[in-house]
PDB file of C-alpha atoms and ligand atoms in Angstrom:
ATOM      1  CA  MET A   1       3.015  12.218   1.487  1.00  0.00           C
ATOM      2  CA  LYS A   2      -0.062  10.472   0.072  1.00  0.00           C
ATOM      3  CA  ILE A   3       0.835   6.891  -0.733  1.00  0.00           C
ATOM      4  CA  ALA A   4      -1.138   4.029  -2.269  1.00  0.00           C
ATOM      5  CA  TRP A   5       0.138   0.580  -1.221  1.00  0.00           C
ATOM      6  CA  GLY A   6      -0.986  -2.481  -3.151  1.00  0.00           C
ATOM      7  CA  ILE A   7      -0.763  -6.002  -1.715  1.00  0.00           C
ATOM      8  CA  THR A   8      -1.014  -9.013  -4.019  1.00  0.00           C
ATOM      9  CA  GLY A   9      -1.529 -12.666  -3.085  1.00  0.00           C
ATOM     10  CA  ALA A  10       2.008 -13.625  -2.074  1.00  0.00           C
ATOM     11  CA  GLY A  11       2.856 -15.273   1.233  1.00  0.00           C
ATOM     12  CA  HIS A  12       6.517 -14.547   0.622  1.00  0.00           C
ATOM     13  CA  LEU A  13       7.592 -11.128   2.001  1.00  0.00           C
ATOM     14  CA  LEU A  14       4.045 -10.604   3.277  1.00  0.00           C
ATOM     15  CA  GLN A  15       4.852 -10.204   6.969  1.00  0.00           C
ATOM     16  CA  GLU A  16       7.861  -8.048   6.072  1.00  0.00           C
ATOM     17  CA  SER A  17       5.664  -5.856   3.839  1.00  0.00           C
ATOM     18  CA  VAL A  18       3.016  -5.431   6.538  1.00  0.00           C
ATOM     19  CA  ASN A  19       5.703  -4.483   9.083  1.00  0.00           C
ATOM     20  CA  VAL A  20       6.950  -1.656   6.839  1.00  0.00           C
ATOM     21  CA  LEU A  21       3.397  -0.617   5.930  1.00  0.00           C
ATOM     22  CA  VAL A  22       2.527  -0.238   9.621  1.00  0.00           C
ATOM     23  CA  GLU A  23       5.526   2.052  10.195  1.00  0.00           C
ATOM     24  CA  LEU A  24       4.893   4.017   7.006  1.00  0.00           C
ATOM     25  CA  SER A  25       1.272   4.656   8.007  1.00  0.00           C
ATOM     26  CA  LYS A  26       2.482   6.478  11.124  1.00  0.00           C
ATOM     27  CA  LYS A  27       4.216   9.096   8.982  1.00  0.00           C
ATOM     28  CA  HIS A  28       2.214   9.204   5.754  1.00  0.00           C
ATOM     29  CA  GLU A  29      -1.378   8.935   4.606  1.00  0.00           C
ATOM     30  CA  VAL A  30      -1.609   5.449   3.130  1.00  0.00           C
ATOM     31  CA  THR A  31      -4.476   3.988   1.123  1.00  0.00           C
ATOM     32  CA  VAL A  32      -4.235   0.177   0.940  1.00  0.00           C
ATOM     33  CA  LEU A  33      -5.297  -1.672  -2.198  1.00  0.00           C
ATOM     34  CA  LEU A  34      -5.790  -5.448  -1.998  1.00  0.00           C
ATOM     35  CA  SER A  35      -5.962  -7.762  -4.975  1.00  0.00           C
ATOM     36  CA  GLY A  36      -8.577 -10.494  -4.503  1.00  0.00           C
ATOM     37  CA  ALA A  37      -5.786 -12.966  -3.748  1.00  0.00           C
ATOM     38  CA  GLY A  38      -4.062 -10.367  -1.578  1.00  0.00           C
ATOM     39  CA  GLU A  39      -7.131 -10.210   0.666  1.00  0.00           C
ATOM     40  CA  GLU A  40      -7.380 -14.012   0.868  1.00  0.00           C
ATOM     41  CA  VAL A  41      -3.698 -14.565   1.595  1.00  0.00           C
ATOM     42  CA  LEU A  42      -3.572 -11.784   4.209  1.00  0.00           C
ATOM     43  CA  LYS A  43      -6.385 -13.613   6.040  1.00  0.00           C
ATOM     44  CA  MET A  44      -4.641 -17.003   5.761  1.00  0.00           C
ATOM     45  CA  TYR A  45      -1.546 -15.569   7.447  1.00  0.00           C
ATOM     46  CA  GLY A  46      -3.613 -13.785  10.124  1.00  0.00           C
ATOM     47  CA  LEU A  47      -2.547 -10.343   8.895  1.00  0.00           C
ATOM     48  CA  PHE A  48      -5.787  -8.933   7.482  1.00  0.00           C
ATOM     49  CA  GLU A  49      -6.879  -7.283  10.707  1.00  0.00           C
ATOM     50  CA  SER A  50      -3.597  -5.459  11.249  1.00  0.00           C
ATOM     51  CA  VAL A  51      -3.919  -3.971   7.755  1.00  0.00           C
ATOM     52  CA  GLN A  52      -7.590  -3.147   8.268  1.00  0.00           C
ATOM     53  CA  ASN A  53      -6.754  -1.388  11.536  1.00  0.00           C
ATOM     54  CA  LEU A  54      -4.423   1.010   9.711  1.00  0.00           C
ATOM     55  CA  THR A  55      -7.189   2.282   7.497  1.00  0.00           C
ATOM     56  CA  GLY A  56     -10.223   4.492   7.967  1.00  0.00           C
ATOM     57  CA  GLY A  57     -10.942   7.973   6.670  1.00  0.00           C
ATOM     58  CA  LYS A  58      -9.960   9.978   3.618  1.00  0.00           C
ATOM     59  CA  TYR A  59      -6.678   8.840   2.018  1.00  0.00           C
ATOM     60  CA  ARG A  60      -6.488   6.042   4.591  1.00  0.00           C
ATOM     61  CA  GLU A  61      -8.926   3.769   2.863  1.00  0.00           C
ATOM     62  CA  LEU A  62      -8.950   0.016   2.379  1.00  0.00           C
ATOM     63  CA  ILE A  63      -9.824  -0.708  -1.248  1.00  0.00           C
ATOM     64  CA  LEU A  64     -10.857  -4.257  -2.093  1.00  0.00           C
ATOM     65  CA  GLU A  65     -10.771  -5.731  -5.572  1.00  0.00           C
ATOM     66  CA  GLU A  66     -14.357  -7.024  -5.318  1.00  0.00           C
ATOM     67  CA  ASP A  67     -15.689  -3.531  -4.580  1.00  0.00           C
ATOM     68  CA  GLN A  68     -14.178  -2.112  -7.777  1.00  0.00           C
ATOM     69  CA  ARG A  69     -15.935  -4.368 -10.300  1.00  0.00           C
ATOM     70  CA  THR A  70     -14.121  -4.625 -13.641  1.00  0.00           C
ATOM     71  CA  SER A  71     -13.304  -1.036 -14.619  1.00  0.00           C
ATOM     72  CA  PHE A  72     -11.563  -0.232 -11.305  1.00  0.00           C
ATOM     73  CA  PRO A  73     -12.749   3.386 -11.157  1.00  0.00           C
ATOM     74  CA  MET A  74     -10.655   4.280  -8.095  1.00  0.00           C
ATOM     75  CA  THR A  75      -7.483   3.880 -10.155  1.00  0.00           C
ATOM     76  CA  GLY A  76      -8.482   7.084 -11.991  1.00  0.00           C
ATOM     77  CA  ARG A  77      -7.118   8.847  -8.892  1.00  0.00           C
ATOM     78  CA  PHE A  78      -3.616   8.167 -10.191  1.00  0.00           C
ATOM     79  CA  SER A  79      -4.301  10.461 -13.152  1.00  0.00           C
ATOM     80  CA  LEU A  80      -5.820  13.119 -10.914  1.00  0.00           C
ATOM     81  CA  GLY A  81      -2.791  13.742  -8.700  1.00  0.00           C
ATOM     82  CA  THR A  82      -4.314  12.184  -5.573  1.00  0.00           C
ATOM     83  CA  TYR A  83      -1.229  10.120  -4.723  1.00  0.00           C
ATOM     84  CA  ASP A  84       2.478  10.979  -4.705  1.00  0.00           C
ATOM     85  CA  LEU A  85       3.643   7.377  -4.839  1.00  0.00           C
ATOM     86  CA  LEU A  86       2.402   3.843  -5.524  1.00  0.00           C
ATOM     87  CA  ILE A  87       4.061   0.877  -3.778  1.00  0.00           C
ATOM     88  CA  ILE A  88       3.270  -2.748  -4.599  1.00  0.00           C
ATOM     89  CA  SER A  89       4.615  -5.169  -1.992  1.00  0.00           C
ATOM     90  CA  PRO A  90       4.676  -8.093  -2.065  1.00  0.00           C
ATOM     91  CA  THR A  91       4.136  -8.551  -5.808  1.00  0.00           C
ATOM     92  CA  THR A  92       3.262 -12.015  -7.131  1.00  0.00           C
ATOM     93  CA  SER A  93       4.738 -13.524 -10.274  1.00  0.00           C
ATOM     94  CA  ASN A  94       1.219 -13.350 -11.714  1.00  0.00           C
ATOM     95  CA  THR A  95       0.972  -9.586 -11.275  1.00  0.00           C
ATOM     96  CA  ILE A  96       4.543  -9.019 -12.546  1.00  0.00           C
ATOM     97  CA  GLY A  97       3.781 -11.125 -15.624  1.00  0.00           C
ATOM     98  CA  LYS A  98       0.762  -8.972 -16.380  1.00  0.00           C
ATOM     99  CA  ILE A  99       2.519  -5.658 -15.756  1.00  0.00           C
ATOM    100  CA  VAL A 100       5.453  -6.429 -18.083  1.00  0.00           C
ATOM    101  CA  ASN A 101       3.013  -7.429 -20.804  1.00  0.00           C
ATOM    102  CA  GLY A 102       0.940  -4.273 -20.448  1.00  0.00           C
ATOM    103  CA  ILE A 103      -2.074  -6.114 -19.046  1.00  0.00           C
ATOM    104  CA  ALA A 104      -4.371  -4.222 -16.685  1.00  0.00           C
ATOM    105  CA  ASP A 105      -7.253  -6.439 -15.590  1.00  0.00           C
ATOM    106  CA  THR A 106      -7.038  -6.433 -11.792  1.00  0.00           C
ATOM    107  CA  LEU A 107      -7.105  -3.695  -9.156  1.00  0.00           C
ATOM    108  CA  ILE A 108      -3.322  -3.767  -8.776  1.00  0.00           C
ATOM    109  CA  THR A 109      -2.405  -4.002 -12.472  1.00  0.00           C
ATOM    110  CA  ASN A 110      -4.832  -1.162 -13.202  1.00  0.00           C
ATOM    111  CA  ALA A 111      -3.277   0.925 -10.436  1.00  0.00           C
ATOM    112  CA  VAL A 112       0.185   0.383 -11.962  1.00  0.00           C
ATOM    113  CA  ALA A 113      -1.049   1.240 -15.462  1.00  0.00           C
ATOM    114  CA  GLN A 114      -2.878   4.378 -14.334  1.00  0.00           C
ATOM    115  CA  ALA A 115       0.069   5.470 -12.179  1.00  0.00           C
ATOM    116  CA  GLY A 116       2.267   5.238 -15.285  1.00  0.00           C
ATOM    117  CA  LYS A 117      -0.201   7.310 -17.263  1.00  0.00           C
ATOM    118  CA  GLY A 118      -0.471   9.856 -14.458  1.00  0.00           C
ATOM    119  CA  HIS A 119       3.312  10.147 -13.879  1.00  0.00           C
ATOM    120  CA  VAL A 120       3.040   8.734 -10.357  1.00  0.00           C
ATOM    121  CA  GLU A 121       6.276   6.982  -9.427  1.00  0.00           C
ATOM    122  CA  THR A 122       5.798   3.285  -8.658  1.00  0.00           C
ATOM    123  CA  TYR A 123       7.978   1.085  -6.420  1.00  0.00           C
ATOM    124  CA  ILE A 124       7.562  -2.641  -6.955  1.00  0.00           C
ATOM    125  CA  ILE A 125       8.921  -5.351  -4.655  1.00  0.00           C
ATOM    126  CA  PRO A 126       8.694  -8.668  -6.552  1.00  0.00           C
ATOM    127  CA  VAL A 127       8.766 -12.023  -4.788  1.00  0.00           C
ATOM    128  CA  ASP A 128      10.575 -13.672  -7.708  1.00  0.00           C
ATOM    129  CA  LEU A 129      13.827 -11.786  -7.863  1.00  0.00           C
ATOM    130  CA  GLU A 130      16.701 -14.185  -8.487  1.00  0.00           C
ATOM    131  CA  SER A 131      16.865 -17.623 -10.059  1.00  0.00           C
ATOM    132  CA  GLY A 132      17.359 -20.631  -7.817  1.00  0.00           C
ATOM    133  CA  ASP A 133      15.506 -21.913  -4.777  1.00  0.00           C
ATOM    134  CA  LEU A 134      13.917 -19.837  -2.084  1.00  0.00           C
ATOM    135  CA  GLU A 135      12.674 -20.553   1.435  1.00  0.00           C
ATOM    136  CA  THR A 136       9.208 -19.269   2.124  1.00  0.00           C
ATOM    137  CA  VAL A 137       6.726 -19.590   4.937  1.00  0.00           C
ATOM    138  CA  LEU A 138       3.437 -21.531   4.938  1.00  0.00           C
ATOM    139  CA  PRO A 139       0.193 -20.566   6.684  1.00  0.00           C
ATOM    140  CA  SER A 140      -1.493 -23.065   9.060  1.00  0.00           C
ATOM    141  CA  LYS A 141      -1.144 -26.595   7.746  1.00  0.00           C
ATOM    142  CA  LEU A 142      -2.509 -30.007   8.735  1.00  0.00           C
ATOM    143  CA  GLU A 143       0.482 -32.376   8.715  1.00  0.00           C
ATOM    144  CA  LEU A 144      -1.026 -35.674   7.622  1.00  0.00           C
ATOM    145  CA  ASP A 145       2.035 -37.703   8.632  1.00  0.00           C
ATOM    146  CA  LEU A 146       1.502 -36.557  12.253  1.00  0.00           C
ATOM    147  CA  CYS A 147      -2.315 -36.582  12.270  1.00  0.00           C
ATOM    148  CA  GLN A 148      -3.665 -39.515  14.333  1.00  0.00           C
ATOM    149  CA  ASN A 149      -7.206 -39.279  12.946  1.00  0.00           C
ATOM    150  CA  CYS A 150      -8.615 -38.887  16.483  1.00  0.00           C
ATOM    151  CA  GLU A 151     -12.287 -39.642  16.959  1.00  0.00           C
ATOM    152  CA  ILE A 152     -12.756 -36.062  18.121  1.00  0.00           C
ATOM    153  CA  CYS A 153     -10.362 -33.639  16.450  1.00  0.00           C
ATOM    154  CA  VAL A 154      -9.892 -30.842  18.994  1.00  0.00           C
ATOM    155  CA  PRO A 155      -8.351 -28.278  16.572  1.00  0.00           C
ATOM    156  CA  SER A 156     -11.276 -28.828  14.198  1.00  0.00           C
ATOM    157  CA  SER A 157     -13.888 -28.458  16.948  1.00  0.00           C
ATOM    158  CA  LYS A 158     -12.210 -25.285  18.262  1.00  0.00           C
ATOM    159  CA  CYS A 159     -11.745 -23.617  14.863  1.00  0.00           C
ATOM    160  CA  PRO A 160     -14.056 -20.558  14.823  1.00  0.00           C
ATOM    161  CA  ASN A 161     -14.447 -20.790  11.045  1.00  0.00           C
ATOM    162  CA  LYS A 162     -14.890 -24.572  10.760  1.00  0.00           C
ATOM    163  CA  ALA A 163     -11.937 -24.559   8.383  1.00  0.00           C
ATOM    164  CA  ILE A 164     -10.497 -27.961   9.327  1.00  0.00           C
ATOM    165  CA  THR A 165     -11.641 -31.226   7.819  1.00  0.00           C
ATOM    166  CA  PRO A 166     -10.067 -33.762  10.229  1.00  0.00           C
ATOM    167  CA  GLY A 167      -7.572 -36.080   8.572  1.00  0.00           C
ATOM    168  CA  VAL A 168      -7.866 -34.198   5.276  1.00  0.00           C
ATOM    169  CA  GLU A 169      -6.830 -30.527   5.218  1.00  0.00           C
ATOM    170  CA  ILE A 170      -7.368 -26.944   6.348  1.00  0.00           C
ATOM    171  CA  ASN A 171      -9.572 -25.024   3.952  1.00  0.00           C
ATOM    172  CA  LEU A 172      -7.439 -21.894   3.648  1.00  0.00           C
ATOM    173  CA  LEU A 173     -10.305 -19.904   2.187  1.00  0.00           C
ATOM    174  CA  LYS A 174     -12.112 -20.290   5.515  1.00  0.00           C
ATOM    175  CA  CYS A 175      -8.981 -19.935   7.691  1.00  0.00           C
ATOM    176  CA  GLU A 176      -8.359 -16.487   9.127  1.00  0.00           C
ATOM    177  CA  GLY A 177      -4.927 -17.343  10.466  1.00  0.00           C
ATOM    178  CA  CYS A 178      -5.770 -17.022  14.186  1.00  0.00           C
ATOM    179  CA  GLY A 179      -3.403 -19.955  14.816  1.00  0.00           C
ATOM    180  CA  ALA A 180      -5.575 -21.424  17.604  1.00  0.00           C
ATOM    181  CA  CYS A 181      -5.563 -24.847  15.916  1.00  0.00           C
ATOM    182  CA  GLN A 182      -1.784 -25.048  16.288  1.00  0.00           C
ATOM    183  CA  THR A 183      -2.043 -25.047  20.070  1.00  0.00           C
ATOM    184  CA  PHE A 184      -4.845 -27.609  20.387  1.00  0.00           C
ATOM    185  CA  CYS A 185      -3.365 -30.680  18.682  1.00  0.00           C
ATOM    186  CA  GLN A 186      -1.434 -32.778  21.214  1.00  0.00           C
ATOM    187  CA  PHE A 187       0.378 -34.544  18.345  1.00  0.00           C
ATOM    188  CA  GLY A 188       1.626 -31.306  16.796  1.00  0.00           C
ATOM    189  CA  ALA A 189      -0.222 -32.129  13.589  1.00  0.00           C
ATOM    190  CA  VAL A 190      -1.151 -28.507  12.894  1.00  0.00           C
ATOM    191  CA  THR A 191       1.793 -26.301  12.070  1.00  0.00           C
ATOM    192  CA  GLY A 192       2.001 -22.598  11.307  1.00  0.00           C
ATOM    193  CA  GLY A 193       4.891 -20.787   9.698  1.00  0.00           C
ATOM    194  CA  ARG A 194       6.612 -23.933   8.443  1.00  0.00           C
ATOM    195  CA  LEU A 195       9.341 -23.153   5.916  1.00  0.00           C
ATOM    196  CA  ILE A 196       9.300 -24.756   2.480  1.00  0.00           C
ATOM    197  CA  THR A 197      11.661 -24.436  -0.437  1.00  0.00           C
ATOM    198  CA  ILE A 198      10.210 -23.314  -3.741  1.00  0.00           C
ATOM    199  CA  HIS A 199      11.901 -23.062  -7.102  1.00  0.00           C
ATOM    200  CA  MET A 200      11.906 -19.769  -8.974  1.00  0.00           C
ATOM    201  CA  ARG A 201      10.782 -20.438 -12.554  1.00  0.00           C
ATOM    202  CA  ASP A 202      12.846 -18.931 -15.373  1.00  0.00           C
ATOM    203  CA  ILE A 203       9.753 -17.299 -16.882  1.00  0.00           C
ATOM    204  CA  ASP A 204       9.062 -15.425 -13.645  1.00  0.00           C
ATOM    205  CA  ILE A 205      12.662 -14.255 -13.290  1.00  0.00           C
ATOM    206  CA  GLN A 206      12.658 -13.126 -16.931  1.00  0.00           C
ATOM    207  CA  ASN A 207       9.481 -11.138 -16.303  1.00  0.00           C
ATOM    208  CA  THR A 208      11.019  -9.468 -13.258  1.00  0.00           C
ATOM    209  CA  THR A 209      14.045  -8.518 -15.394  1.00  0.00           C
ATOM    210  CA  LYS A 210      11.713  -6.816 -17.884  1.00  0.00           C
ATOM    211  CA  LEU A 211      10.224  -4.769 -15.066  1.00  0.00           C
ATOM    212  CA  TYR A 212      13.447  -2.742 -14.802  1.00  0.00           C
ATOM    213  CA  GLU A 213      12.868  -1.414 -18.334  1.00  0.00           C
ATOM    214  CA  ILE A 214       9.416   0.033 -17.704  1.00  0.00           C
ATOM    215  CA  GLU A 215       9.347   3.792 -17.313  1.00  0.00           C
ATOM    216  CA  GLY A 216       8.139   5.135 -14.003  1.00  0.00           C
ATOM    217  CA  ILE A 217       8.781   1.835 -12.194  1.00  0.00           C
ATOM    218  CA  ARG A 218      11.538   1.304  -9.663  1.00  0.00           C
ATOM    219  CA  VAL A 219      12.231  -2.252  -8.558  1.00  0.00           C
ATOM    220  CA  LEU A 220      13.251  -2.779  -4.928  1.00  0.00           C
ATOM    221  CA  ASN A 221      14.677  -5.996  -3.501  1.00  0.00           C
ATOM    222  CA  HIS A 222      12.972  -6.023  -0.126  1.00  0.00           C
ATOM    223  CA  PRO A 223      10.258  -4.059   1.731  1.00  0.00           C
ATOM    224  CA  THR A 224      12.877  -2.735   4.170  1.00  0.00           C
ATOM    225  CA  ASP A 225      14.556  -0.912   1.231  1.00  0.00           C
ATOM    226  CA  LEU A 226      11.681   1.553   1.677  1.00  0.00           C
ATOM    227  CA  ASN A 227      13.168   2.560   5.030  1.00  0.00           C
ATOM    228  CA  ASN A 228      16.015   4.428   3.339  1.00  0.00           C
ATOM    229  CA  LEU A 229      13.704   6.052   0.812  1.00  0.00           C
ATOM    230  CA  LEU A 230      10.716   7.146   2.866  1.00  0.00           C
ATOM    231  CA  PHE A 231      11.551   7.414   6.566  1.00  0.00           C
TER     232      PHE A 231
HETATM  233  C1  FMN B   1      -0.902 -19.472   0.917  1.00  0.00           C
HETATM  234  C2  FMN B   1      -0.552 -18.921  -0.446  1.00  0.00           C
HETATM  235  C3  FMN B   1       0.666 -18.301  -0.636  1.00  0.00           C
HETATM  236  C4  FMN B   1       1.022 -17.821  -1.906  1.00  0.00           C
HETATM  237  N1  FMN B   1       2.244 -17.245  -2.061  1.00  0.00           N
HETATM  238  C5  FMN B   1       2.624 -16.820  -3.277  1.00  0.00           C
HETATM  239  C6  FMN B   1       3.908 -16.231  -3.447  1.00  0.00           C
HETATM  240  O1  FMN B   1       4.709 -16.097  -2.501  1.00  0.00           O
HETATM  241  N2  FMN B   1       4.254 -15.788  -4.678  1.00  0.00           N
HETATM  242  C7  FMN B   1       3.395 -15.884  -5.755  1.00  0.00           C
HETATM  243  O2  FMN B   1       3.769 -15.467  -6.858  1.00  0.00           O
HETATM  244  N3  FMN B   1       2.154 -16.441  -5.625  1.00  0.00           N
HETATM  245  C8  FMN B   1       1.755 -16.896  -4.416  1.00  0.00           C
HETATM  246  N4  FMN B   1       0.509 -17.462  -4.265  1.00  0.00           N
HETATM  247  C9  FMN B   1      -0.370 -17.615  -5.450  1.00  0.00           C
HETATM  248  C10 FMN B   1      -1.137 -16.315  -5.770  1.00  0.00           C
HETATM  249  O3  FMN B   1      -1.964 -15.938  -4.679  1.00  0.00           O
HETATM  250  C11 FMN B   1      -1.994 -16.520  -7.050  1.00  0.00           C
HETATM  251  O4  FMN B   1      -1.128 -16.688  -8.156  1.00  0.00           O
HETATM  252  C12 FMN B   1      -2.954 -15.389  -7.304  1.00  0.00           C
HETATM  253  O5  FMN B   1      -3.743 -15.713  -8.440  1.00  0.00           O
HETATM  254  C13 FMN B   1      -2.237 -14.071  -7.541  1.00  0.00           C
HETATM  255  O6  FMN B   1      -3.175 -13.059  -7.824  1.00  0.00           O
HETATM  256  P1  FMN B   1      -2.729 -11.522  -7.767  1.00  0.00           P
HETATM  257  O7  FMN B   1      -1.437 -11.414  -8.510  1.00  0.00           O
HETATM  258  O8  FMN B   1      -3.832 -10.793  -8.463  1.00  0.00           O
HETATM  259  O9  FMN B   1      -2.651 -11.129  -6.348  1.00  0.00           O
HETATM  260  C14 FMN B   1       0.129 -17.943  -3.006  1.00  0.00           C
HETATM  261  C15 FMN B   1      -1.114 -18.570  -2.796  1.00  0.00           C
HETATM  262  C16 FMN B   1      -1.442 -19.059  -1.532  1.00  0.00           C
HETATM  263  C17 FMN B   1      -2.781 -19.752  -1.350  1.00  0.00           C
END
């Protein structure tokens, strides 16, 4: 099967999505599409390289938002029968909101729109599925309540991307999620993978509900639901 897999900028379900993507790539030809935020967030969680390593060659490409300018010409492939299936996982509330309102102004929302026009079935795994609170995982974080403001901040001096401003924060746009900083602070002031609780907004849940009504789109609850459908 020729599959296009889009990743948007969600930390939630990101590791789980990458795990399934890796397995899927062993059996199918998978082209990976990254929204701009998808690329940034993959790097923050240290997962960009594992996605990049899956790609290379025809139908196993890595397509970046920035390379597609504003008309997203590659999404024309969905009208030309290149792909059998489009998967978007994880899918941010931002991208869901656009899709349910018929907006196509990013790589991923254009892919969904063109897949609909080209009769390519689309599976979407939203991060905002049910109302209430949800536990999700953070990338590397400087914990200011533990930071001792050392004269020489070892994690900062060891960071290959100079992403840490001691006593202030980690610049996540510079961080590539290597996690080295977490091992260097003797006070445990740099964490990685800390869980936080976030509240699902009604507007986002309502948008996800609307997704079920769109023709050609199938909503899945979790990336592992793909195991029953595609393996
Ligand atoms: C570390 C990090 C984690 C994020 N996780 C989520 C998330 O789980 N769900 C979500 O809807 N947005 C999340 N965002 C915000 C999106 O990246 C942001 O709304 C972005 O504009 C979405 O763009 P896209 O839908 O084109 O990918 C996260 C941002 C950061 C920096």
